[in-house]
Tab-separated table of C-alpha atoms in Angstrom:
chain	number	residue	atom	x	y	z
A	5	UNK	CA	84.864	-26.938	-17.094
A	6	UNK	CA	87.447	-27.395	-14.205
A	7	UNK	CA	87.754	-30.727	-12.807
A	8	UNK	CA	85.385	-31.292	-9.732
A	9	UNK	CA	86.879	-34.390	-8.277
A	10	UNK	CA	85.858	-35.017	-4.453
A	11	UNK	CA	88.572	-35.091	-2.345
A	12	UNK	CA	87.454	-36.767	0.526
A	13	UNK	CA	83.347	-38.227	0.315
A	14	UNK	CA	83.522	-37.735	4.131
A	15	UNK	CA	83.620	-34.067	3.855
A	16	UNK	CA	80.896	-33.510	2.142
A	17	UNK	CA	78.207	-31.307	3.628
A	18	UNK	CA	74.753	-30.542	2.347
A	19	UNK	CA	73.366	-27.366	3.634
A	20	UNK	CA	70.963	-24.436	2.401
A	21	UNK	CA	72.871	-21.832	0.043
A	22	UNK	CA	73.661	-18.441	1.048
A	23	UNK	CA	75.081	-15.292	-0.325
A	24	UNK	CA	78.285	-16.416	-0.729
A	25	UNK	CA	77.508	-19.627	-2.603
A	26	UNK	CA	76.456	-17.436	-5.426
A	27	UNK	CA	79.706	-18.118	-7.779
A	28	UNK	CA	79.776	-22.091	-7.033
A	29	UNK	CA	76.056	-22.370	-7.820
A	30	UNK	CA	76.448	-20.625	-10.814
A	31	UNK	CA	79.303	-23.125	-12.071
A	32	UNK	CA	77.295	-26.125	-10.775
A	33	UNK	CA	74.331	-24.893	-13.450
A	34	UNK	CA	76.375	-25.188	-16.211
A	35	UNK	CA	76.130	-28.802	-15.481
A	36	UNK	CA	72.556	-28.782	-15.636
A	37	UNK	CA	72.180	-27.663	-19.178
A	38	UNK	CA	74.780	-27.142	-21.518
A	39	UNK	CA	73.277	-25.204	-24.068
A	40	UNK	CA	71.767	-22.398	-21.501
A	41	UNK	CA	72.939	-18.992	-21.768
A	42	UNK	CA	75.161	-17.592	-18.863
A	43	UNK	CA	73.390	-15.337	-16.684
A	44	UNK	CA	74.975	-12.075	-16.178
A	45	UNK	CA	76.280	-11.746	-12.924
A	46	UNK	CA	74.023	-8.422	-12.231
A	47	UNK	CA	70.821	-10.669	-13.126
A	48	UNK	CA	72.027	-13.712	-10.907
A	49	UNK	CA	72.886	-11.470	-8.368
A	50	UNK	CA	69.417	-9.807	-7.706
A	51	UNK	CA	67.409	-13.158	-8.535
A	52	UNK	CA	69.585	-14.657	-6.725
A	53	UNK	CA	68.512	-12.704	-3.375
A	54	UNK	CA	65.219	-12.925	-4.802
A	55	UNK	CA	65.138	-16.817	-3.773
A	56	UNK	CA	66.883	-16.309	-1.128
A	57	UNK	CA	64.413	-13.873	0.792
A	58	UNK	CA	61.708	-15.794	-1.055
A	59	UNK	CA	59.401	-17.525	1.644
A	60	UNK	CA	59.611	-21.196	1.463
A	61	UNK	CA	62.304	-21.411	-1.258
A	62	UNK	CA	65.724	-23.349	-0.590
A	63	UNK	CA	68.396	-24.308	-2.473
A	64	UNK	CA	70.361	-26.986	-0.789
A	65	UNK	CA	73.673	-28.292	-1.992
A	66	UNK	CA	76.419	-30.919	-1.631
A	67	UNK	CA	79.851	-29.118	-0.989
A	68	UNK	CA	83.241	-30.235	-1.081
A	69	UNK	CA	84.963	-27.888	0.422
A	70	UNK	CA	83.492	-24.371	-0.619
A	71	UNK	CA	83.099	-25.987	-4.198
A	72	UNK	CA	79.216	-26.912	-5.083
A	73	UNK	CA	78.714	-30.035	-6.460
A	74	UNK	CA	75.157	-31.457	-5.983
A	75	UNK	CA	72.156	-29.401	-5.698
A	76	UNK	CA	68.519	-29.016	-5.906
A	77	UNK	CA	65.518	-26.205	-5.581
A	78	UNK	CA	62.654	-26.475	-2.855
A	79	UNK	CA	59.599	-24.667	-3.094
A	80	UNK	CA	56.963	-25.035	-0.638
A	81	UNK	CA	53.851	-23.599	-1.741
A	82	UNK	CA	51.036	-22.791	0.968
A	83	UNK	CA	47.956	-24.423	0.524
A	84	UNK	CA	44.604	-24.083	0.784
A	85	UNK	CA	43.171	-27.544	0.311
A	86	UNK	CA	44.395	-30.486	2.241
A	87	UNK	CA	43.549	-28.993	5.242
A	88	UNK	CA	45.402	-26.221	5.067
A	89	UNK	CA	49.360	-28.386	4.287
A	90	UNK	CA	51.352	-27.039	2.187
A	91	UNK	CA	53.016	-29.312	-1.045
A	92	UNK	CA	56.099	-28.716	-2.285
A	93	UNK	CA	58.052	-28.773	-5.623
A	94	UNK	CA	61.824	-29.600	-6.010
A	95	UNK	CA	63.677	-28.566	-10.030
A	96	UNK	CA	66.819	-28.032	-10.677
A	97	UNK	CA	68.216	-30.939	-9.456
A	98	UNK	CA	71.753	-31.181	-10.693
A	99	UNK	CA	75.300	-32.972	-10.389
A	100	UNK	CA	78.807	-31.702	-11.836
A	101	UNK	CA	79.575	-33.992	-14.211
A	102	UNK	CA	82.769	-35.376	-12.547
A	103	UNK	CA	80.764	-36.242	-9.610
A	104	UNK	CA	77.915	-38.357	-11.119
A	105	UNK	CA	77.195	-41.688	-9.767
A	106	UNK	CA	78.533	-41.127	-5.795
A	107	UNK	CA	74.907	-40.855	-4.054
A	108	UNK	CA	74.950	-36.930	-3.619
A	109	UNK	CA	71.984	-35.726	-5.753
A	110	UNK	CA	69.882	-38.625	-3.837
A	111	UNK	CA	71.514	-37.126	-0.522
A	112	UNK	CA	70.897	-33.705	-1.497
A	113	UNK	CA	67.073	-34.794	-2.660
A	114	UNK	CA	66.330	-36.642	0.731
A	115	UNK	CA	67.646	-33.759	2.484
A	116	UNK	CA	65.078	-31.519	0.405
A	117	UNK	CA	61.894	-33.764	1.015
A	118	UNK	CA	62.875	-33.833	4.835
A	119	UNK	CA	62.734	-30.369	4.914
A	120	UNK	CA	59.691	-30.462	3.264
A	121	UNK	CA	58.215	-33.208	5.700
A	122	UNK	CA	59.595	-30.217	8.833
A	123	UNK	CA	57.662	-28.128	7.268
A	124	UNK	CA	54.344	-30.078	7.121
A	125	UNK	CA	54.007	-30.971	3.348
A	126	UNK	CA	51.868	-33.638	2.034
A	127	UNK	CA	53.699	-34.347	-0.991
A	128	UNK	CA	56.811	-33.217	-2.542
A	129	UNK	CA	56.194	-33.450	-6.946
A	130	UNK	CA	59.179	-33.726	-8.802
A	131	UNK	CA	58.973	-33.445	-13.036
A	132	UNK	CA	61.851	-34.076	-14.675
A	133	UNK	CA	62.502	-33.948	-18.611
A	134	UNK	CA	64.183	-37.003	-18.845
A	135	UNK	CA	62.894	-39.933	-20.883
A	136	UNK	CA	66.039	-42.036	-20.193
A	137	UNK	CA	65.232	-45.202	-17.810
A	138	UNK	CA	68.638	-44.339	-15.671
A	139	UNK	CA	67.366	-41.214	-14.343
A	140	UNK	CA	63.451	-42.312	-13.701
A	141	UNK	CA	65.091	-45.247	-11.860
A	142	UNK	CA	66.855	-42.772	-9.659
A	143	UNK	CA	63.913	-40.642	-8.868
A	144	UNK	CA	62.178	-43.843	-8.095
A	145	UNK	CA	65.120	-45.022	-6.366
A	146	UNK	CA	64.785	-41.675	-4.006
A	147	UNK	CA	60.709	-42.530	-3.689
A	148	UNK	CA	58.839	-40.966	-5.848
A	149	UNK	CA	56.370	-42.791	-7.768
A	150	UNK	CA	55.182	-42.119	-11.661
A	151	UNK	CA	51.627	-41.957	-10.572
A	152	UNK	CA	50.324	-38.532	-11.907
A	153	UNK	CA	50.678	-36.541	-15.243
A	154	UNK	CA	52.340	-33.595	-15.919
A	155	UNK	CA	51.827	-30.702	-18.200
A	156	UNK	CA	53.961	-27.363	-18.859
A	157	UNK	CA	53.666	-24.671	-21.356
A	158	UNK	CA	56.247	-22.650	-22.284
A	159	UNK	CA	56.217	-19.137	-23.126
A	160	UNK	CA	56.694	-18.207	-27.221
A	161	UNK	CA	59.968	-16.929	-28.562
């Protein structure tokens, strides 16, 4: 995978993804999971625009340049309990390998649960994979708490 050094911290901006981003994002994902199949680019394309005119789904990312190199997903999910506030999920959270360790992915998070506080959430849940006590340190570190349990089911080969 081609080298991802930042040049410069300072110019590093986090912002929503748009069209253009598509290419980037798709090279930042291979850091994510290694053993995923590429997407073809006709498939990314169209769910690609799916999220993107998707109510209440934002990818944000940490760019260096034009170059993605931290990002993560935000859902908000209307709500009718709670008085009507929506919650909000965030997946996919994911650093280029080269770039681990510099604060960006907690950057990128905060600047997902923000958005998720502007848009009147009452939590923001978080479920990560990860057993190993670096990474539930880090989500910890960014303030979530290991207070609930989690279940997923997978659909069958």
């Amino acid at each position: 995978m081609p080298d991802a050094t930042i040049d410069d911290p300072a110019n590093v901006v986090i912002r929503p993804v748009t069209r253009p981003d598509l290419p980037t994002l798709l090279a930042l994902y291979q850091h994510l999971n290694a053993d995923d199949p590429l997407v073809e680019l006709s498939v990314a394309e169209s769910r690609f625009a799916d999220i993107l005119a998707h109510p209440g789904m934002t990818i944000f990312a940490a760019f260096d340049g034009e170059k993605a190199v931290s990002s993560v997903t935000l859902a908000v999910i209307p709500n009718l309990t709670r008085g009507g506030a929506p919650y909000a999920l965030i997946e996919n959270v994911v650093t280029h390998g080269d770039c681990r360790r510099r604060g960006l992915a907690g950057t990128v998070i905060r600047k997902a649960i923000a958005a998720a506080w502007e848009r009147n959430c009452y939590k923001v849940m978080l479920l990560t994979g990860s057993k190993e006590p670096a990474t539930l340190r880090f989500y910890a570190n960014c303030g979530f708490t290991q207070d609930k349990t989690g279940f997923q089911i997978r659909r069958p080969a």
